Coordinates of C-alpha atoms and ligand atoms in Angstrom, one line a residue:
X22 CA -5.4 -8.7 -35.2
X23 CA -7.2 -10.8 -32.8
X24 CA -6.4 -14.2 -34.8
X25 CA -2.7 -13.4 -34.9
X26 CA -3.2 -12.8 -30.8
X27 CA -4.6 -16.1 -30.3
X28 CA -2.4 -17.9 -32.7
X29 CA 0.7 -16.4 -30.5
X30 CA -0.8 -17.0 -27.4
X31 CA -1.3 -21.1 -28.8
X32 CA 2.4 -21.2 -29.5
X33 CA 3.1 -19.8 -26.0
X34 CA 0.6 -22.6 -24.8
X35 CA 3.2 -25.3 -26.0
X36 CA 6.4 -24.1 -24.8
X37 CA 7.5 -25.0 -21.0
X38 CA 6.1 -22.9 -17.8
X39 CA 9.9 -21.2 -16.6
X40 CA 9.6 -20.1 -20.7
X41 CA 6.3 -19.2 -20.4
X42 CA 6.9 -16.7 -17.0
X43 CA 9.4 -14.7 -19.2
X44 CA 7.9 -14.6 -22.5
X45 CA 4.2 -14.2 -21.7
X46 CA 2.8 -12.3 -24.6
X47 CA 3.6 -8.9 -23.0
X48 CA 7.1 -8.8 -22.1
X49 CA 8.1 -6.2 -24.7
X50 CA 6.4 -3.5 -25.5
X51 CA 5.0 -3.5 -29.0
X52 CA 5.4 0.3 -29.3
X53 CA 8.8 1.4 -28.1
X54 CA 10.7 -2.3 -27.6
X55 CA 10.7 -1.1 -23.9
X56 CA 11.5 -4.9 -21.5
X57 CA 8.6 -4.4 -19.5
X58 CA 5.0 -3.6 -19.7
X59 CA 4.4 0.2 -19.3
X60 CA 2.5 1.4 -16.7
X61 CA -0.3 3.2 -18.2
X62 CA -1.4 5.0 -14.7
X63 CA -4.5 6.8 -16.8
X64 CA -8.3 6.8 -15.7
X65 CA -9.5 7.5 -18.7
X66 CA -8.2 7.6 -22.6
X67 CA -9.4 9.8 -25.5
X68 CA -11.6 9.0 -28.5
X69 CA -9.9 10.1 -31.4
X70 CA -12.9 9.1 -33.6
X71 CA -15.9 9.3 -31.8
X72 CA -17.7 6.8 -34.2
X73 CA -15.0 4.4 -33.3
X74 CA -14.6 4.0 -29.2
X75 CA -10.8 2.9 -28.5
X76 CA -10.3 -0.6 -26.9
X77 CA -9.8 0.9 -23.4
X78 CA -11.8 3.9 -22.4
X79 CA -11.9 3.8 -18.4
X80 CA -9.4 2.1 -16.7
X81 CA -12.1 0.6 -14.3
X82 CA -13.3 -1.4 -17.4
X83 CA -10.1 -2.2 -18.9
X84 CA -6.3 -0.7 -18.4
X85 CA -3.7 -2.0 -20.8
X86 CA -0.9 -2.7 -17.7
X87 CA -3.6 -5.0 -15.7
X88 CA -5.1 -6.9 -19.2
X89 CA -1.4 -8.0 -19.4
X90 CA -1.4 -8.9 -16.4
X91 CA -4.6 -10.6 -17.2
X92 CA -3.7 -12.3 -20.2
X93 CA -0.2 -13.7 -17.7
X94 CA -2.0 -15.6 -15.0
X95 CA -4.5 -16.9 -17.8
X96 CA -1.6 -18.1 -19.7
X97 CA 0.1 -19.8 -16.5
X98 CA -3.6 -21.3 -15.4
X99 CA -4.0 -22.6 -19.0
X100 CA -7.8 -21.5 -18.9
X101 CA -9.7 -18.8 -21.0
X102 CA -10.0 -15.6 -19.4
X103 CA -8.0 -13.9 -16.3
X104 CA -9.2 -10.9 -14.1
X105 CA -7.0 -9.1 -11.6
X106 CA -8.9 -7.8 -8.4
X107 CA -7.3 -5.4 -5.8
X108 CA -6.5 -8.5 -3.4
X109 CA -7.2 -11.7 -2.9
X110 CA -10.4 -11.5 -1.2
X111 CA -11.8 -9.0 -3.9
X112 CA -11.1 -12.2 -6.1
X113 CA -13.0 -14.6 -4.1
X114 CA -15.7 -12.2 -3.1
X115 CA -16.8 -11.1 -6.8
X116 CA -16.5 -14.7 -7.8
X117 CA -18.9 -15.5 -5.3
X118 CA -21.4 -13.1 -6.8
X119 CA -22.2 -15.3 -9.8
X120 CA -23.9 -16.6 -7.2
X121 CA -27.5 -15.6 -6.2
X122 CA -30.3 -15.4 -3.5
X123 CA -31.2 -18.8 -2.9
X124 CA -28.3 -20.2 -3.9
X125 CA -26.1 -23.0 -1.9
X126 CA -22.5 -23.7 -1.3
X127 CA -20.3 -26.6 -0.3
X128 CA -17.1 -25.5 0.5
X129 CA -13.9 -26.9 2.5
X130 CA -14.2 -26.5 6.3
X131 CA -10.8 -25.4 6.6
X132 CA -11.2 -22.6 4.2
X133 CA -9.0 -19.5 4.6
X134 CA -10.5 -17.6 7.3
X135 CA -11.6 -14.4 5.2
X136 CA -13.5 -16.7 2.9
X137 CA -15.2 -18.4 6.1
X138 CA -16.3 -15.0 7.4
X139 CA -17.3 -13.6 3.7
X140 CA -19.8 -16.0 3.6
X141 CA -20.6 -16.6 7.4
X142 CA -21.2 -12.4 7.9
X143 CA -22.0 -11.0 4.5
X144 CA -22.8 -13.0 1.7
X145 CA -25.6 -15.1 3.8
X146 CA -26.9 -11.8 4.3
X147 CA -27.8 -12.1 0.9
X148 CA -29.5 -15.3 1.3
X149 CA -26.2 -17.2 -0.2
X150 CA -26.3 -20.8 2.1
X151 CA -23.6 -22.3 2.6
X152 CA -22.3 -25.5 4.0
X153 CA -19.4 -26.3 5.9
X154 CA -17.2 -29.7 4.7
X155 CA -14.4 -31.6 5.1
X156 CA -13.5 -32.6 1.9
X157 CA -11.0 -35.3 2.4
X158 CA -14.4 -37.3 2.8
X159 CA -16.2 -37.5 -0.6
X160 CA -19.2 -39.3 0.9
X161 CA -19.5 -36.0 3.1
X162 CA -19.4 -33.6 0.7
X163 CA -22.2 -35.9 -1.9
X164 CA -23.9 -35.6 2.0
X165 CA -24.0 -31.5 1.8
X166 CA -25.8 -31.4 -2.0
X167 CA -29.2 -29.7 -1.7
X168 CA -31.6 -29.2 -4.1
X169 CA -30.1 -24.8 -4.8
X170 CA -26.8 -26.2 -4.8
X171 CA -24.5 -24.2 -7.3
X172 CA -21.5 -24.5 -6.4
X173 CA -18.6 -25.9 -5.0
X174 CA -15.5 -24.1 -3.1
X175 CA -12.1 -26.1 -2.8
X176 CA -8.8 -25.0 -1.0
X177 CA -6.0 -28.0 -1.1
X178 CA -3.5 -27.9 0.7
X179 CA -5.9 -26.5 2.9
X180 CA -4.5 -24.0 5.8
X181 CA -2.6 -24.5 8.3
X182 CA -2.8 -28.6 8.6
X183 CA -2.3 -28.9 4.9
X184 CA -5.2 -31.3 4.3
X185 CA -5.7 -32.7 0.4
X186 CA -8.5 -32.5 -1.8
X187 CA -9.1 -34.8 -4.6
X188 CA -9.4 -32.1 -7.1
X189 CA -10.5 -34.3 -10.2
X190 CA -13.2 -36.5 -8.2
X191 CA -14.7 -33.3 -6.6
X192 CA -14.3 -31.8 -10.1
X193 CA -16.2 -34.3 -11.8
X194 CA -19.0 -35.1 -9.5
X195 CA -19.8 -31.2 -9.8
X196 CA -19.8 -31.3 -13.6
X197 CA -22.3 -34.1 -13.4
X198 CA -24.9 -32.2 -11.9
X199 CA -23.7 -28.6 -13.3
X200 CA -22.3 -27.2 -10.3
X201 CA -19.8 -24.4 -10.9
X202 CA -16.5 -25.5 -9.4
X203 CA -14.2 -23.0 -7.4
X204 CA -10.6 -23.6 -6.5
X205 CA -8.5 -21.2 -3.7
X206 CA -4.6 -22.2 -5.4
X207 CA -2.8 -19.3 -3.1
X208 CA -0.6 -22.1 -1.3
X209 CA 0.2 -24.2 -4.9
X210 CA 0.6 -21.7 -7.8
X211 CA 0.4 -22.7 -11.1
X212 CA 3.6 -24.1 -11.3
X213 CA 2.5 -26.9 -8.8
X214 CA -0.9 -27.3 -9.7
X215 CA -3.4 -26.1 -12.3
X216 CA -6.8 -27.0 -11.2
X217 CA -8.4 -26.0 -14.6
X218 CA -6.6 -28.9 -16.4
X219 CA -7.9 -31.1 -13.5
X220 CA -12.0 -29.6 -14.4
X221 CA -12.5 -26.8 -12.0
X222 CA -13.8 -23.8 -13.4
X223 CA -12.6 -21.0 -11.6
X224 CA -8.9 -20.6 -10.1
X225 CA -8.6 -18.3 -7.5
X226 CA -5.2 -16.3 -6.2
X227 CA -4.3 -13.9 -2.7
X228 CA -1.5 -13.1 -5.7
X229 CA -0.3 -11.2 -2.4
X230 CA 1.3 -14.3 -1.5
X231 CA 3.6 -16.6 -4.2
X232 CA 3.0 -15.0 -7.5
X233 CA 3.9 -11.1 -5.9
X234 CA 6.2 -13.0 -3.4
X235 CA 7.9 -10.1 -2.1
X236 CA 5.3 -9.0 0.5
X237 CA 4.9 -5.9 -1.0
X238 CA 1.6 -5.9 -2.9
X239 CA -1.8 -6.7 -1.9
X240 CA -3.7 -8.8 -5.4
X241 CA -6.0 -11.3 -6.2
X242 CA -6.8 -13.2 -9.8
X243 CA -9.0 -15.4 -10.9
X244 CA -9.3 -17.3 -14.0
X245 CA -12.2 -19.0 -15.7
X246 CA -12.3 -22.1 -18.3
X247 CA -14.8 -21.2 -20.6
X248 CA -16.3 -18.0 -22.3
X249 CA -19.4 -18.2 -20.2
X250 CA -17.9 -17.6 -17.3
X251 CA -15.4 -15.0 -18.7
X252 CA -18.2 -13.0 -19.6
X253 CA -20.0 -13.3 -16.5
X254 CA -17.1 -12.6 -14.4
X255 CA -16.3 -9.6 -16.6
X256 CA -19.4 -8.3 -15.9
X257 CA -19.1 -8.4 -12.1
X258 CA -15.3 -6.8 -11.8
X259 CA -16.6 -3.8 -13.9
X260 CA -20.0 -3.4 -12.0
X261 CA -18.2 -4.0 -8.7
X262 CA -15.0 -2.2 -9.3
X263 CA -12.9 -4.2 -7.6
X264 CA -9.8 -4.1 -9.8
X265 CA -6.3 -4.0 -8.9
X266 CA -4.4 -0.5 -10.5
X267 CA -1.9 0.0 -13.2
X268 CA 0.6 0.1 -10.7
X269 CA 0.2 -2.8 -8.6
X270 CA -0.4 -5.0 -12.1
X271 CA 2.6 -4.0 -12.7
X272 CA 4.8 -5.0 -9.5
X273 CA 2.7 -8.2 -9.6
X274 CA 4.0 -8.8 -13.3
X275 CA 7.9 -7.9 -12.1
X276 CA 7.2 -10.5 -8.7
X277 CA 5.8 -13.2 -11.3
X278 CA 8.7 -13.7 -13.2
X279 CA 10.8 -15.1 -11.0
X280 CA 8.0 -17.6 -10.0
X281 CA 9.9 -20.6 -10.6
X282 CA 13.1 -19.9 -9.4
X283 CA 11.8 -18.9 -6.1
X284 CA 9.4 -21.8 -5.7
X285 CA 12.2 -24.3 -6.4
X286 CA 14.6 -23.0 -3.6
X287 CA 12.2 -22.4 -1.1
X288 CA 10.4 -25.7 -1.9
X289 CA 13.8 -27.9 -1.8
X290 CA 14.6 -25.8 1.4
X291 CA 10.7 -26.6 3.3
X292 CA 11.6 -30.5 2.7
X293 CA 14.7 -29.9 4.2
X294 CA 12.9 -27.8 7.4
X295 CA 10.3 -30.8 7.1
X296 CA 12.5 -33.3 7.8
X297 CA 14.7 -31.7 10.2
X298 CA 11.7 -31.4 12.2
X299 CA 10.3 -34.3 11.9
X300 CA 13.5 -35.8 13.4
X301 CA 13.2 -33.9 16.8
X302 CA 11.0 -35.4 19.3
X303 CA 9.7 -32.6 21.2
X304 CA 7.9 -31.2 18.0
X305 CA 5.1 -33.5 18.5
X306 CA 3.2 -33.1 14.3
X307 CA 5.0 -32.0 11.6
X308 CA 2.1 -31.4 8.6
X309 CA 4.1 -30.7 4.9
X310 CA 2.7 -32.7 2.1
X311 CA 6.1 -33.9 1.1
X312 CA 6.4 -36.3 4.2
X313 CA 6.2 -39.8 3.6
X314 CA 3.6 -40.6 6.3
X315 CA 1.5 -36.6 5.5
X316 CA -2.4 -38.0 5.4
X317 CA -3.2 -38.8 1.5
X318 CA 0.0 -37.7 0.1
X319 CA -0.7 -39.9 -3.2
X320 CA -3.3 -38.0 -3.9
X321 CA -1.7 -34.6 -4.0
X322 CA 1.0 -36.0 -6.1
X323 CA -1.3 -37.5 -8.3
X324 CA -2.4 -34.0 -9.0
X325 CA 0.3 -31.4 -8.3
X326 CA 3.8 -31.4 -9.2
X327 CA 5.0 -30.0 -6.1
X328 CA 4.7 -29.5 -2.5
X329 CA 4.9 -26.1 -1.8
X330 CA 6.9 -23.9 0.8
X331 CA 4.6 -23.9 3.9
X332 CA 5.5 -26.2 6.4
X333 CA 3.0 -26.5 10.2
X334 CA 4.5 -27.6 13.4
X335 CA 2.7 -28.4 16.6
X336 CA 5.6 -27.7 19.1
X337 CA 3.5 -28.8 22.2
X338 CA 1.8 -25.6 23.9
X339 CA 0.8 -22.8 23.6
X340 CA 3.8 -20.9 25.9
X341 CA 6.3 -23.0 23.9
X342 CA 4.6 -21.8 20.5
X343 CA 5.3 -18.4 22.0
X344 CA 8.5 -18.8 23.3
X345 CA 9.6 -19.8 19.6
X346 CA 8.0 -16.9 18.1
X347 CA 9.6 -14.4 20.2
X348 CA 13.3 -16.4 19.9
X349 CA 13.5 -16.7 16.4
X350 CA 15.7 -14.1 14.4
X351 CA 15.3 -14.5 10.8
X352 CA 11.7 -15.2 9.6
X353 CA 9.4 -12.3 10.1
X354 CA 6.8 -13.1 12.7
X355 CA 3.5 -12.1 10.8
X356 CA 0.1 -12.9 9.1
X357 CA 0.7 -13.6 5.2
X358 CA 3.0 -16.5 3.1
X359 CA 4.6 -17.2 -0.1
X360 CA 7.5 -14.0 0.5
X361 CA 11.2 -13.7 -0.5
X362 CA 12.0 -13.7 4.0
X363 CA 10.2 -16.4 5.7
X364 CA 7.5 -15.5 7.7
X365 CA 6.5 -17.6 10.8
X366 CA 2.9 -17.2 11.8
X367 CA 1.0 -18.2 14.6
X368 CA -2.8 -19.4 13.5
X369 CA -4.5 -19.3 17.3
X370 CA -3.4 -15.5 17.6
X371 CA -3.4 -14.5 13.9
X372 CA -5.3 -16.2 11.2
X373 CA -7.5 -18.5 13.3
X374 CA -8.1 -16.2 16.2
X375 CA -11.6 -15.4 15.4
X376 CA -12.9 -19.3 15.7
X377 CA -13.8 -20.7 19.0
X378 CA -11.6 -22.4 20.4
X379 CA -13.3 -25.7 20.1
X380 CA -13.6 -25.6 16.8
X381 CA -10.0 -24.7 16.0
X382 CA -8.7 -27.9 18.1
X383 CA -11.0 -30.3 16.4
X384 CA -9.3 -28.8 13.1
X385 CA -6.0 -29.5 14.8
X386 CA -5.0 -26.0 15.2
X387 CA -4.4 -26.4 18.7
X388 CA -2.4 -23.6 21.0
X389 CA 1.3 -25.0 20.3
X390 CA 0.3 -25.2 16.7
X391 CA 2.9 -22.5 14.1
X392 CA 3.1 -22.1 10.5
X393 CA 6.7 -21.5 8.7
X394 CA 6.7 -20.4 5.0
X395 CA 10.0 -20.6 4.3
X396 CA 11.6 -18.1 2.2
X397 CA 14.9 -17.7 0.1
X398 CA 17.6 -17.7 2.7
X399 CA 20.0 -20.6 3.1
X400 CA 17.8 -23.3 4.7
X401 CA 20.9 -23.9 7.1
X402 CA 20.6 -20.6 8.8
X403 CA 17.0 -21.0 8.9
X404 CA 17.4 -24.5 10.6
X405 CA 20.2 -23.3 12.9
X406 CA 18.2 -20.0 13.9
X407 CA 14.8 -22.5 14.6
X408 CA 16.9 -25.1 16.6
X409 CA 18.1 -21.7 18.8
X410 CA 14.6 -21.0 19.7
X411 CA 12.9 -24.8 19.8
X412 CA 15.8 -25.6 22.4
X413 CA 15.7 -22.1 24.2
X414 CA 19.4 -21.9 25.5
X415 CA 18.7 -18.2 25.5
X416 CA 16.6 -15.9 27.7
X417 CA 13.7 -14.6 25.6
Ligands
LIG516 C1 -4.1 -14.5 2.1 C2 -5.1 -15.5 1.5 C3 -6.3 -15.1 1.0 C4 -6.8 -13.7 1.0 O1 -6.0 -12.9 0.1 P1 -5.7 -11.3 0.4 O2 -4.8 -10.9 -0.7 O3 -5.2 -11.1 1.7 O4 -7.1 -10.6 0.3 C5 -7.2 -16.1 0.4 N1 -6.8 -17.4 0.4 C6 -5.7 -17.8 0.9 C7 -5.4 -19.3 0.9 C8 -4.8 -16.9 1.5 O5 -3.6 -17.3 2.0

């Protein structure tokens, strides 16, 4: 049984990632022919032969609507073993419990806020050091190696400036000295990059974002490239019991399908916004990875195939960067990214409000600075609707 499962899951491994997001393994139920995965919303299942346990028995340890869910992500990732966690940061937090007391960190200074504060307020609690780096500069991050180093914590893009990582060359300096390598791929999916293929070990998801895409459920996965790691980080979402339900697998699954499709239009749409705004000159920085002058754009197309749906704009000040937010009529003005609506965000007041102020203007999120992930609606309206409220004709 399990050979014939990993000989179709090698055939699924060859065919083309828009096939792969509809014909995942589990996209027909084996017992009924049903088109989607039940929802098996069950604690606990019975042992109809006591000498012989069945393969789920608590749905804390395993549940047959999140291992497919599982067994998805790991397919999309191309690595060995996928978990699903009940958000994003119950992804990155277990992950970081392979770690131990003593152990050391390097990890992106422009890390996702809740990441920053994980291990700034709780896991250095628990003696887990880590170090603080911007990893555009390689000689910088060799710099931060200490003799407990573990591991090593990547986000590219990184949020909101959309800085770039060399994934392979941080990748391989890390296997050389058997560092465990850790990737944040919210703002990519795996249909723009698959940092596993590229070395890293672990790839981590706020599947609230892209892969749900319809701001309607909270997730986070993770998946491992090797056994090892599998096992370890099996170990950890059982013991820590931070698994996502049946259900929310589920609407995860239903958002995931449609991945590609909805990457593609708002993608081409965010190049569109891009350049529009690069154009106008009262925006004074436009940060997308897709412009021709974006800081080390060769890199991240060396090692993605895309360049995503999030697009930052510095429109000056921080009374203009308000004045836009309260003009603007279609995106939703809110924390989060990756939705089916656009959602406009404002990093000082929302994601970045907790960092002194210093700190967040040497990382160039500076008062007049917004973020727009740009969603499914026609990129015209969108661009008509932002012109409205970047040339404030009308009374807020
Ligand atoms: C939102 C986000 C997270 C946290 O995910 P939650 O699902 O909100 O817990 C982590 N990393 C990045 C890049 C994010 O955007």
């Amino acid at each position: 049984m399990a050979e014939q499962e990993h000989g179709s899951l090698k055939d699924k491994q060859e065919k083309k990632f828009a096939t792969k997001l509809i014909h995942f393994g589990a996209e027909i139920d084996e017992h009924t022919g049903a088109s989607s995965v039940p929802i098996y919303q069950a604690s606990t299942f019975h042992h109809h032969d006591i000498f012989n346990p069945p393969d789920y028995d608590y749905s804390r340890s395993g549940n047959p609507t999140r291992q497919a869910l599982e067994d998805y992500i790991t397919l999309l990732e191309g690595g060995v073993r996928g978990f699903a966690f009940a958000s994003g940061m119950a992804a990155i937090s277990t992950s970081f419990l392979l770690l131990s007391s003593g152990d050391h960190v390097i990890v992106t200074e422009d890390v996702y806020g809740g990441t920053y504060r994980l291990l700034t307020t709780v896991l250095n609690r628990l003696g887990i050091e880590s170090t603080f780096v911007d990893m555009t500069d390689f000689e910088a991050v060799k710099a931060a190696l200490k003799s407990n180093t573990k591991a090593v914590f990547m986000e590219t893009p990184s949020n909101p400036t959309l800085k770039i990582t060399d994934i392979g060359e941080i990748a391989e300096w890390a296997k050389s000295l058997d560092l465990i390598t850790m990737l944040d791929n919210t703002f990519m999916t795996p249909y723009h990059q698959r940092p596993i293929e590229l070395g890293v070990d672990i790839v981590l998801h706020s599947a609230t974002k892209f892969l749900g895409g319809h701001s309607d459920v909270l997730a986070g996965l993770a998946v491992v490239a090797n056994e090892d790691l599998g096992r370890r980080l099996k170990q950890l979402q059982n013991g820590l019991g931070t698994v996502l339900s049946a259900q929310e697998s589920w609407l995860l699954i239903r958002g995931m399908k449609t991945l590609q499709a909805r990457m593609e239009h708002s993608e081409s749409s965010a190049r569109k916004l891009a350049d529009w705004l690069d154009k106008r000159s009262d925006v004074v920085q436009v940060y997308y990875p897709g412009l021709p002058n974006h800081p080390r754009r060769e890199i991240h197309e060396k090692q993605s195939r895309g360049y995503g749906a999030v697009v930052s704009f510095d429109v000056g000040d921080g009374d203009r960067a308000k004045a836009v937010l309260s003009r603007v009529k279609l995106p939703l003005v809110a924390v989060s990214l990756g939705a089916v609506e656009s959602i406009l965000s404002y990093p000082a007041m929302m994601s970045h409000a907790a960092m002194p102020r210093e700190v967040r203007l040497q990382r160039g999120i500076t008062d007049g600075l917004v973020r727009y992930s740009v969603g499914l609606e026609d990129v015209d309206d969108l661009i008509a609707d932002l012109e409205q409220a970047l040339d404030g004709k009308e009374a807020i």
